[in-house]
PDB file of C-alpha atoms in Angstrom:
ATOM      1  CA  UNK E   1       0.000   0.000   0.000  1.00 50.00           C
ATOM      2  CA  UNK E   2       1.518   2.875  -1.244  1.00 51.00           C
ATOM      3  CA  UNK E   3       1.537   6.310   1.161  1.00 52.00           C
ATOM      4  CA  UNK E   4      -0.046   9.040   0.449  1.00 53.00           C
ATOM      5  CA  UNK E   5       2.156  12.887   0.171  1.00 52.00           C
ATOM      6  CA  UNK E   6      -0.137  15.646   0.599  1.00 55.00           C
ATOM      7  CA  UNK E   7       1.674  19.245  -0.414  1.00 53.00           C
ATOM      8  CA  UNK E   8       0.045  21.772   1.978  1.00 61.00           C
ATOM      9  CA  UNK E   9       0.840  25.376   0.655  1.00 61.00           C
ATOM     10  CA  UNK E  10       0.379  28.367   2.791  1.00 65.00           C
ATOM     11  CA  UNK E  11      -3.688  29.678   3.553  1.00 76.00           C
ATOM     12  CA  UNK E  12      -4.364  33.348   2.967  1.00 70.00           C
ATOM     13  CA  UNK E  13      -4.589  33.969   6.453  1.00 74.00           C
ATOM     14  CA  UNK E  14      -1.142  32.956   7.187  1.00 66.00           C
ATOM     15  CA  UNK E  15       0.274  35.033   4.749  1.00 67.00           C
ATOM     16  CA  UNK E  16      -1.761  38.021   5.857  1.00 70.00           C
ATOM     17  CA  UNK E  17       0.030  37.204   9.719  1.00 67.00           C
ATOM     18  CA  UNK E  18       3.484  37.060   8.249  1.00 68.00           C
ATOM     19  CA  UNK E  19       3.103  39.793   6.235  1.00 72.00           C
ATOM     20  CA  UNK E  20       2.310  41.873   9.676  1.00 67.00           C
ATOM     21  CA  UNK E  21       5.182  41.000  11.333  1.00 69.00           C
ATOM     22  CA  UNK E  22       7.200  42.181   8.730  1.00 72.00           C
ATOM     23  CA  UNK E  23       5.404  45.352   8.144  1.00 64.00           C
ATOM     24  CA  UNK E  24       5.352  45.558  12.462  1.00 62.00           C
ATOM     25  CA  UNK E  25       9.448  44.886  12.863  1.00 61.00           C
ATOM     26  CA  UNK E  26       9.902  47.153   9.928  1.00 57.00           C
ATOM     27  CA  UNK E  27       7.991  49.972  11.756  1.00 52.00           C
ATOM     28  CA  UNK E  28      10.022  49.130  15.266  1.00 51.00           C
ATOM     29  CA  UNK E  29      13.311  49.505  12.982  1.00 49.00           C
ATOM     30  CA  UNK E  30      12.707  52.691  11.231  1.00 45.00           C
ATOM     31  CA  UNK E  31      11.422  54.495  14.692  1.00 43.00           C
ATOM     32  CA  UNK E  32      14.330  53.133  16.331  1.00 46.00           C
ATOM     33  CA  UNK E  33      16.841  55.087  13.978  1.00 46.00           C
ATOM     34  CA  UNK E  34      14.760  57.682  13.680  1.00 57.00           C
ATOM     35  CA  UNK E  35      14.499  58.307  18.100  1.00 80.00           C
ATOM     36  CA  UNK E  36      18.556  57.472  18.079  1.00 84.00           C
ATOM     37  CA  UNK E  37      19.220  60.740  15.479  1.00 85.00           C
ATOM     38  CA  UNK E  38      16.715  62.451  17.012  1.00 86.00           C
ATOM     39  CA  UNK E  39      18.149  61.698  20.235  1.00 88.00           C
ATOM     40  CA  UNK E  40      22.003  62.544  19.025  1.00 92.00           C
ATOM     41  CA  UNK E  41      20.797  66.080  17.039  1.00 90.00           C
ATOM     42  CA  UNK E  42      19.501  67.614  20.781  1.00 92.00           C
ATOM     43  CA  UNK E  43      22.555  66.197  21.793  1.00 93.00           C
ATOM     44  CA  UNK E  44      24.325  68.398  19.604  1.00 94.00           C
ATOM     45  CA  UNK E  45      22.180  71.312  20.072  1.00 94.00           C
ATOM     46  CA  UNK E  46      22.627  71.445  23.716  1.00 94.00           C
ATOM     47  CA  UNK E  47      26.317  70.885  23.076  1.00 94.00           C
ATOM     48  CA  UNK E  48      26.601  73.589  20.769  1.00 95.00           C
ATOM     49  CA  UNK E  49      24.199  75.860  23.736  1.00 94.00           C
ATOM     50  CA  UNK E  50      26.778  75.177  26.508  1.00 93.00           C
ATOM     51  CA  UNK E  51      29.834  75.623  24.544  1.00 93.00           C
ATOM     52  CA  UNK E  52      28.623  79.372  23.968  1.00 93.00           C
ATOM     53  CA  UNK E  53      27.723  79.707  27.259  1.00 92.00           C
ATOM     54  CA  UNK E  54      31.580  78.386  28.348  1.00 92.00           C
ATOM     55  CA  UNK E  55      32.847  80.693  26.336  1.00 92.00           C
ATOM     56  CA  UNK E  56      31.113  83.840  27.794  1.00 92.00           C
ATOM     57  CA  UNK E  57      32.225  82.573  31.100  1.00 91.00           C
ATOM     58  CA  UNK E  58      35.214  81.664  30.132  1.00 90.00           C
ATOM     59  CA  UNK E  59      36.276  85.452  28.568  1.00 92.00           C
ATOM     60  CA  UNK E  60      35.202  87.385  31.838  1.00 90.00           C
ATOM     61  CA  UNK E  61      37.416  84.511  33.701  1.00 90.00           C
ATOM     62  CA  UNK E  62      40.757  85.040  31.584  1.00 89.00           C
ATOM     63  CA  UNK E  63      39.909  88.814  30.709  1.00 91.00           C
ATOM     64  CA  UNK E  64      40.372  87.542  26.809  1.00 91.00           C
ATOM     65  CA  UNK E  65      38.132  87.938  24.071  1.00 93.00           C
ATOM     66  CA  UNK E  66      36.604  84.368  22.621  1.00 93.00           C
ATOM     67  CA  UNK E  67      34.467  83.902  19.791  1.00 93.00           C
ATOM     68  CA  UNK E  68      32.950  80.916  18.149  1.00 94.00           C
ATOM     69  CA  UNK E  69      33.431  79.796  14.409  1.00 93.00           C
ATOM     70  CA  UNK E  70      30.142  79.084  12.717  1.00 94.00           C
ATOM     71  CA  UNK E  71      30.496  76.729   9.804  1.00 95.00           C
ATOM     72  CA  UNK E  72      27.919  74.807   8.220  1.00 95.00           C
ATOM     73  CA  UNK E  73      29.360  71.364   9.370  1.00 95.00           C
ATOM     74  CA  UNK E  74      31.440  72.236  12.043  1.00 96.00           C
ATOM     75  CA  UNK E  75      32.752  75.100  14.793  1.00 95.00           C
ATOM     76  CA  UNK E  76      35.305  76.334  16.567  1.00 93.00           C
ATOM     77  CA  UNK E  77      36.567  78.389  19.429  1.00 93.00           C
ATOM     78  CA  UNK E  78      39.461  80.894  18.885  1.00 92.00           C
ATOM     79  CA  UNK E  79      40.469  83.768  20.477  1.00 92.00           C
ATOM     80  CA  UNK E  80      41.258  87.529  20.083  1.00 91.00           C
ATOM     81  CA  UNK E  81      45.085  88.298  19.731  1.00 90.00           C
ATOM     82  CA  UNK E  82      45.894  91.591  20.427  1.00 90.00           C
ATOM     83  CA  UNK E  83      49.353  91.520  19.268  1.00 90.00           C
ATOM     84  CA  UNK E  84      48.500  90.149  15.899  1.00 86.00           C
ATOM     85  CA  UNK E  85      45.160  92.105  15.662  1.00 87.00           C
ATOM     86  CA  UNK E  86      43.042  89.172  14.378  1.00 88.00           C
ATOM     87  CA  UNK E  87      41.478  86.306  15.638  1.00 90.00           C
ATOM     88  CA  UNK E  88      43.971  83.021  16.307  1.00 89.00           C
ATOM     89  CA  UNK E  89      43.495  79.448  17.087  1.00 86.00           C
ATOM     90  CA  UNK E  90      43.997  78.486  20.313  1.00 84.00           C
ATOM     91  CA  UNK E  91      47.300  76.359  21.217  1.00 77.00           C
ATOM     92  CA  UNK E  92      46.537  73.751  23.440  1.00 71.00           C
ATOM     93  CA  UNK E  93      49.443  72.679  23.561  1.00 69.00           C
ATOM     94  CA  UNK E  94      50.753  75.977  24.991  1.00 64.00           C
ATOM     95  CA  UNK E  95      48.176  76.256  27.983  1.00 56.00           C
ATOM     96  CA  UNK E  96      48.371  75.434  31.396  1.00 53.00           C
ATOM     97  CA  UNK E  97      46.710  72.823  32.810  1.00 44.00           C
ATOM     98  CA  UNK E  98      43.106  73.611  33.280  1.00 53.00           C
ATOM     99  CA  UNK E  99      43.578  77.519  31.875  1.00 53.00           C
ATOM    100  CA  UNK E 100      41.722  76.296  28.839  1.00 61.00           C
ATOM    101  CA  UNK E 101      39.072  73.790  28.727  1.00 66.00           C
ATOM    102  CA  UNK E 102      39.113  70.906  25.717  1.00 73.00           C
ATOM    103  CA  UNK E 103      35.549  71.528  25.155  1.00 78.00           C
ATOM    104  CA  UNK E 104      36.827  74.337  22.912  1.00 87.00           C
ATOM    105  CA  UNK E 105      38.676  72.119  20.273  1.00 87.00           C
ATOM    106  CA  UNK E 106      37.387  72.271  17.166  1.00 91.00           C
ATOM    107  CA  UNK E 107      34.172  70.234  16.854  1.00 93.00           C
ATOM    108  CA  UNK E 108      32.540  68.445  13.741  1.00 95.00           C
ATOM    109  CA  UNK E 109      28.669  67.448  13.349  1.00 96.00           C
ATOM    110  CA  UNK E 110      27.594  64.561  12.037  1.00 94.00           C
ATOM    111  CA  UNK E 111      26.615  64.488   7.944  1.00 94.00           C
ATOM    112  CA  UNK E 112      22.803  64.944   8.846  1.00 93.00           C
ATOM    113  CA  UNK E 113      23.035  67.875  10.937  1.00 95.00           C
ATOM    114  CA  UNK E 114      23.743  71.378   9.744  1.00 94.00           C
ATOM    115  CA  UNK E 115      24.325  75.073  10.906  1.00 96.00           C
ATOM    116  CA  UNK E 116      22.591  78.159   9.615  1.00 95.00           C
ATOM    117  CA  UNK E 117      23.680  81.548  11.006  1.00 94.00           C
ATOM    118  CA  UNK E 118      20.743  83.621  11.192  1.00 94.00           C
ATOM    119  CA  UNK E 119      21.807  86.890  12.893  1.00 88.00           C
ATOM    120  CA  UNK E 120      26.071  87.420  13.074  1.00 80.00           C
ATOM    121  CA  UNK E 121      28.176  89.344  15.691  1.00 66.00           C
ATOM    122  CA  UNK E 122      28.314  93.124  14.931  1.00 63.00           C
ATOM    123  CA  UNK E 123      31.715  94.224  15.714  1.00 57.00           C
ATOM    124  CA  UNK E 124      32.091  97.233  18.392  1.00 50.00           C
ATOM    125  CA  UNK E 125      34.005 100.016  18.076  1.00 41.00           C
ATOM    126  CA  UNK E 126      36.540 101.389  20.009  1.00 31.00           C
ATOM    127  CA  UNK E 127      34.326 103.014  22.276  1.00 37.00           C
ATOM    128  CA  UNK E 128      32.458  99.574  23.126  1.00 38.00           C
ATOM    129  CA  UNK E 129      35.661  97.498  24.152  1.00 38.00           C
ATOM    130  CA  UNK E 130      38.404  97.807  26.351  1.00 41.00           C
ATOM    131  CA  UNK E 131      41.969  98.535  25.585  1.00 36.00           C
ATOM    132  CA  UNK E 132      43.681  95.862  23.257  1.00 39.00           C
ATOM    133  CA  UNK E 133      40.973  95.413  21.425  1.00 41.00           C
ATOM    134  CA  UNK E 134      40.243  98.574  19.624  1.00 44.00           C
ATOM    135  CA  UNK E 135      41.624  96.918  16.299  1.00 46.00           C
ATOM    136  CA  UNK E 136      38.211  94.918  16.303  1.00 46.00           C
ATOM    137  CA  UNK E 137      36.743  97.665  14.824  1.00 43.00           C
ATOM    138  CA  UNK E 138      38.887  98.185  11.478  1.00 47.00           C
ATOM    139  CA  UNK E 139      38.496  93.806  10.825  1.00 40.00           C
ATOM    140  CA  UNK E 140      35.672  93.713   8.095  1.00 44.00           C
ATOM    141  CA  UNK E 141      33.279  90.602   7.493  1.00 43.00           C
ATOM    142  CA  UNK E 142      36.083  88.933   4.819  1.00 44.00           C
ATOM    143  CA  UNK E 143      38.373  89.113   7.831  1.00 44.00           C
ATOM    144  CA  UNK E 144      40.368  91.687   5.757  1.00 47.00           C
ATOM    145  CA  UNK E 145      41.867  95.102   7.549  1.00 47.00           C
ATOM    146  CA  UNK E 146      40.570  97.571   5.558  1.00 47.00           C
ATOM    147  CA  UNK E 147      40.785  97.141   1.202  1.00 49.00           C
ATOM    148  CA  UNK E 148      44.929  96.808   1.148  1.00 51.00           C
ATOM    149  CA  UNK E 149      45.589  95.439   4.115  1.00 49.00           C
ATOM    150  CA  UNK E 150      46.845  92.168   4.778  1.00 50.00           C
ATOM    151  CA  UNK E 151      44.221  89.100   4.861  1.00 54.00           C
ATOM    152  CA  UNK E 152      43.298  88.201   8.323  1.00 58.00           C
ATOM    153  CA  UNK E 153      42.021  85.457   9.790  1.00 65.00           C
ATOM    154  CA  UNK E 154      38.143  84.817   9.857  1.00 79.00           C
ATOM    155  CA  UNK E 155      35.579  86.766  12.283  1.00 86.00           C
ATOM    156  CA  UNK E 156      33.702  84.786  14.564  1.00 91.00           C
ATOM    157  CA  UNK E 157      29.832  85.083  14.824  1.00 91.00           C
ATOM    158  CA  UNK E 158      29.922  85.236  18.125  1.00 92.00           C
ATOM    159  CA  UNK E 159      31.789  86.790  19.981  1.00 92.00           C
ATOM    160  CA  UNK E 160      32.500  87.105  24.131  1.00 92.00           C
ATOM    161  CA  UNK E 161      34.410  89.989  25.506  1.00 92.00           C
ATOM    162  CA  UNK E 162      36.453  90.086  28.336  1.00 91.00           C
ATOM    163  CA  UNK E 163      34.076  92.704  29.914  1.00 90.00           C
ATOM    164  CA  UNK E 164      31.591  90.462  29.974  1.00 88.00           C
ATOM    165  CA  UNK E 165      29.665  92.253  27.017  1.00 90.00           C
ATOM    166  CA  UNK E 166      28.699  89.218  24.555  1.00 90.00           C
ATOM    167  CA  UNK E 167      28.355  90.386  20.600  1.00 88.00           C
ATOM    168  CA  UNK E 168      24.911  88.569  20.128  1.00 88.00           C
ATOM    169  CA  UNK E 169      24.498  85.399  17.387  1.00 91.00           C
ATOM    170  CA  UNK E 170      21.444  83.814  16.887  1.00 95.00           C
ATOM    171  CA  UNK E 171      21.892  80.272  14.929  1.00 96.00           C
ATOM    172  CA  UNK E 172      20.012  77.392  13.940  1.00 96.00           C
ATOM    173  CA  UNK E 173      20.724  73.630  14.224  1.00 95.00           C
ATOM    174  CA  UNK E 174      18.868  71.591  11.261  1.00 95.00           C
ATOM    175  CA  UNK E 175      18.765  68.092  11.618  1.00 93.00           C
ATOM    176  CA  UNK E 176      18.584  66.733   7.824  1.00 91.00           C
ATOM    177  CA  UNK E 177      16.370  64.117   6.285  1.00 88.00           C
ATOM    178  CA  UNK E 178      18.254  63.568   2.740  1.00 88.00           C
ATOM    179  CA  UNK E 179      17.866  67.435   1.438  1.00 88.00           C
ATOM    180  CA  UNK E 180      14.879  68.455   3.623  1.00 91.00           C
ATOM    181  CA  UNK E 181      15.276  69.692   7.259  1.00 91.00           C
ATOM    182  CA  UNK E 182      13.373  67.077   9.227  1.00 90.00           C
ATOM    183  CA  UNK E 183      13.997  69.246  12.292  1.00 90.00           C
ATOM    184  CA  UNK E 184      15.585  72.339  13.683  1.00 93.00           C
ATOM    185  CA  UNK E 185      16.350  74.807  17.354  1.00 94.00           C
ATOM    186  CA  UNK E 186      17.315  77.979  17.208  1.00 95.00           C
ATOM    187  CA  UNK E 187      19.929  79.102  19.676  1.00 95.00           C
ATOM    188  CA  UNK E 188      20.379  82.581  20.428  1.00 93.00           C
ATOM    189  CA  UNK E 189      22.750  84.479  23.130  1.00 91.00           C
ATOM    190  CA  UNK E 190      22.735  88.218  23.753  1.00 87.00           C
ATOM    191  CA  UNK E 191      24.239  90.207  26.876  1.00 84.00           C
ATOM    192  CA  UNK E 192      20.526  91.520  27.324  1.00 84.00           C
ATOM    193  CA  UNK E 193      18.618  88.254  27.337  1.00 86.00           C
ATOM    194  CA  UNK E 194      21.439  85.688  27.867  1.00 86.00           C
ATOM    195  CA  UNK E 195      20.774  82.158  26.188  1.00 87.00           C
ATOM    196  CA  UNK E 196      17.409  81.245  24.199  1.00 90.00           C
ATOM    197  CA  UNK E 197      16.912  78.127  22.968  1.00 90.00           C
ATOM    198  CA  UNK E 198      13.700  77.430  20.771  1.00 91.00           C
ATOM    199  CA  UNK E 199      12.828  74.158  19.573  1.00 90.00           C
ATOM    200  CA  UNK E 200      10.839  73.709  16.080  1.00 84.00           C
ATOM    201  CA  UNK E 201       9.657  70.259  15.905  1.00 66.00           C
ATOM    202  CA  UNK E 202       7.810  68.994  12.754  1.00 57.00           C
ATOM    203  CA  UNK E 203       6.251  65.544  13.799  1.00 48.00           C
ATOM    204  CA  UNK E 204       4.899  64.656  10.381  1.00 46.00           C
ATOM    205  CA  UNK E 205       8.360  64.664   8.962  1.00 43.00           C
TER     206      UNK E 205
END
């Protein structure tokens, strides 16, 4: 007596059920990458927050003028140089220990995140600074002293005096989804209303 091989294919139903899980761990995936960049870009805007308001404190501290690079990937911290007239790099290798902190190294965001300054430092004149820095005034936008002069280093968006006066910025943080901003914050610091943060959240994105 020969046995009889029945081929039992998949019912409707069962396909339906698989094809739910998929569509279920598919979801779970994508909001899982999507909370973890979330969570990284307010990472870097509060980074980006407390690294201006370091440098504010740190200025009235060392009685130096600081000022923050704005680029649209990446920023950095450099300082005034009266000597040289024009905004340097700072040496780390040629501070004491603890007279500057690390936090100030140059600092690069990651490729979905980008900058956007919205409002840049206006830079005082001689009458708004103190002594050794009354050059500021004569650096233009291009980092340039005046149309024949020799090319100076770049101008800083925001700048902290060591007065305590701070040379207001206001700048915006977009976190990227391919070419569209998915989301963004706008941080702004002024000597009248100190630090502002505002976040602009688009949940449908």
């Amino acid at each position: 007596m020969h046995s009889q091989i029945r081929h039992r294919g998949f019912t409707l139903i069962e396909l339906l059920v698989v094809m739910v899980i998929i569509a279920t761990l598919a979801g779970m995936t994508t909001l899982s990458i999507g909370s973890a960049s979330s969570r990284k870009w307010n990472g870097e805007v509060q980074r980006l927050a407390h690294l201006l308001q370091l440098v504010a404190d740190r200025a009235l501290i060392d009685k130096t003028h600081y000022g923050v690079l704005l680029e649209e990937e990446a920023y950095r911290v450099v300082r005034y140089d009266p000597l040289a007239s024009q905004w340097s790099e700072i040496d780390f290798s040629s501070d004491t220990a603890g007279a500057v902190n690390h936090r100030f190294a140059a600092h690069a965001l990651p490729p979905n995140m980008h900058l956007e300054v919205l409002e840049q430092t206006e830079l005082p004149g001689a009458d708004e600074t103190e002594a050794g820095a009354d050059d500021l005034e004569n650096i233009d936008e291009e980092g340039n002293d005046g149309e024949d002069g020799p090319q100076r280093a770049p101008t800083p968006q925001f700048a902290a005096l060591s007065s305590g006066e701070v040379l207001p910025v206001e700048v915006a943080m977009h976190l990227m989804k391919g070419r569209d901003i998915s989301r963004s914050a706008i941080i702004s610091y002024s000597s009248l209303y100190g630090m502002q943060l505002e976040w602009l959240v688009d949940d449908d994105r």
